[in-house]
């Protein structure tokens, strides 16, 4: 079965610690994305990547970092510089993105991060 | 700047009572409008993609329509298992999808 996996499902960290969230896809998609979801707010884009070894900041990239060394993998690191890291983090992928047309993004099950 | 507003925020229906959810949007060049379903604690599940005004897509009890300013998700004779939060998103001039806050739908037996 093709899909997107995120691990772990729940993650607990102390303030001041960096933490890395895993995202893997076997859909052969070129583009991958990280979103953050907070209660009462829409999903917000953190980072995205359209090709291996290249990625761009989204709307709320401060305090986060990513890498894209393989097509299948797009890990997200939440650093100690992120002021409000507690949230539900969602990874997504899509075939690719063109200038005039966009294709649906498929989401993973999410990782709920709690920082105390 | 792309913007999406969904209404109502919450909707409670009786089983079999049809209704519509609204998604109003402003974009600089629509590349796609997307509907998702999200259950509590899970990732969004893709439902529909719409590209141009007048386009319609159907799946079981759901039908999505698109105009130049808004999209509707029509739910016909809903069942309790249709209870979820329905998210609307657009891809316009921004780099990723711009999401609305969602409509929380409850179908009572």
Tab-separated table of C-alpha atoms in Angstrom, chain A residues 33 35 37 40-43 45 48 57 88 90 97-109 112, chain B residues 30-32 34 36 38 41-46 48-49 51 87 91-92 94-101:
chain	number	residue	atom	x	y	z
A	33	UNK	CA	5.342	19.676	2.751
A	35	UNK	CA	2.190	21.963	8.098
A	37	UNK	CA	-2.206	22.664	13.043
A	40	UNK	CA	-9.119	26.962	16.078
A	41	UNK	CA	-6.657	27.721	13.276
A	42	UNK	CA	-6.216	26.490	9.748
A	43	UNK	CA	-3.190	24.442	8.769
A	45	UNK	CA	2.815	25.865	5.958
A	48	UNK	CA	8.161	22.615	1.440
A	57	UNK	CA	10.480	28.375	3.767
A	88	UNK	CA	-0.079	18.803	15.732
A	90	UNK	CA	1.309	17.130	9.470
A	97	UNK	CA	3.510	21.648	-8.649
A	98	UNK	CA	3.265	23.601	-11.880
A	99	UNK	CA	2.972	27.343	-12.335
A	100	UNK	CA	-0.651	27.155	-13.487
A	101	UNK	CA	-2.045	23.990	-11.935
A	102	UNK	CA	-1.784	22.269	-8.577
A	103	UNK	CA	-2.431	18.663	-7.650
A	104	UNK	CA	-3.904	17.318	-4.456
A	105	UNK	CA	-1.686	16.810	-1.447
A	106	UNK	CA	-1.934	13.604	0.545
A	107	UNK	CA	-1.384	13.803	4.263
A	108	UNK	CA	0.214	11.530	6.809
A	109	UNK	CA	-1.407	10.634	10.158
A	112	UNK	CA	1.392	15.461	18.195
B	30	UNK	CA	-6.424	29.819	-8.736
B	31	UNK	CA	-4.309	26.719	-9.349
B	32	UNK	CA	-6.717	24.438	-7.511
B	34	UNK	CA	-9.338	21.221	-2.497
B	36	UNK	CA	-10.570	17.414	2.778
B	38	UNK	CA	-10.460	15.319	8.953
B	41	UNK	CA	-6.488	13.252	15.896
B	42	UNK	CA	-5.903	12.178	12.279
B	43	UNK	CA	-4.476	13.692	9.122
B	44	UNK	CA	-6.787	15.221	6.512
B	45	UNK	CA	-8.230	12.813	3.959
B	46	UNK	CA	-8.444	14.093	0.390
B	48	UNK	CA	-12.054	16.592	-4.199
B	49	UNK	CA	-10.050	18.896	-6.449
B	51	UNK	CA	-10.033	23.855	-10.990
B	87	UNK	CA	-11.497	21.564	5.374
B	91	UNK	CA	-3.528	26.933	-4.062
B	92	UNK	CA	-3.132	30.332	-5.640
B	94	UNK	CA	1.175	31.228	-2.235
B	95	UNK	CA	3.754	28.453	-2.107
B	96	UNK	CA	1.606	25.849	-0.406
B	97	UNK	CA	-2.064	25.375	0.314
B	98	UNK	CA	-3.984	28.045	2.230
B	99	UNK	CA	-6.537	26.389	4.486
B	100	UNK	CA	-9.745	27.613	6.059
B	101	UNK	CA	-10.450	26.855	9.709
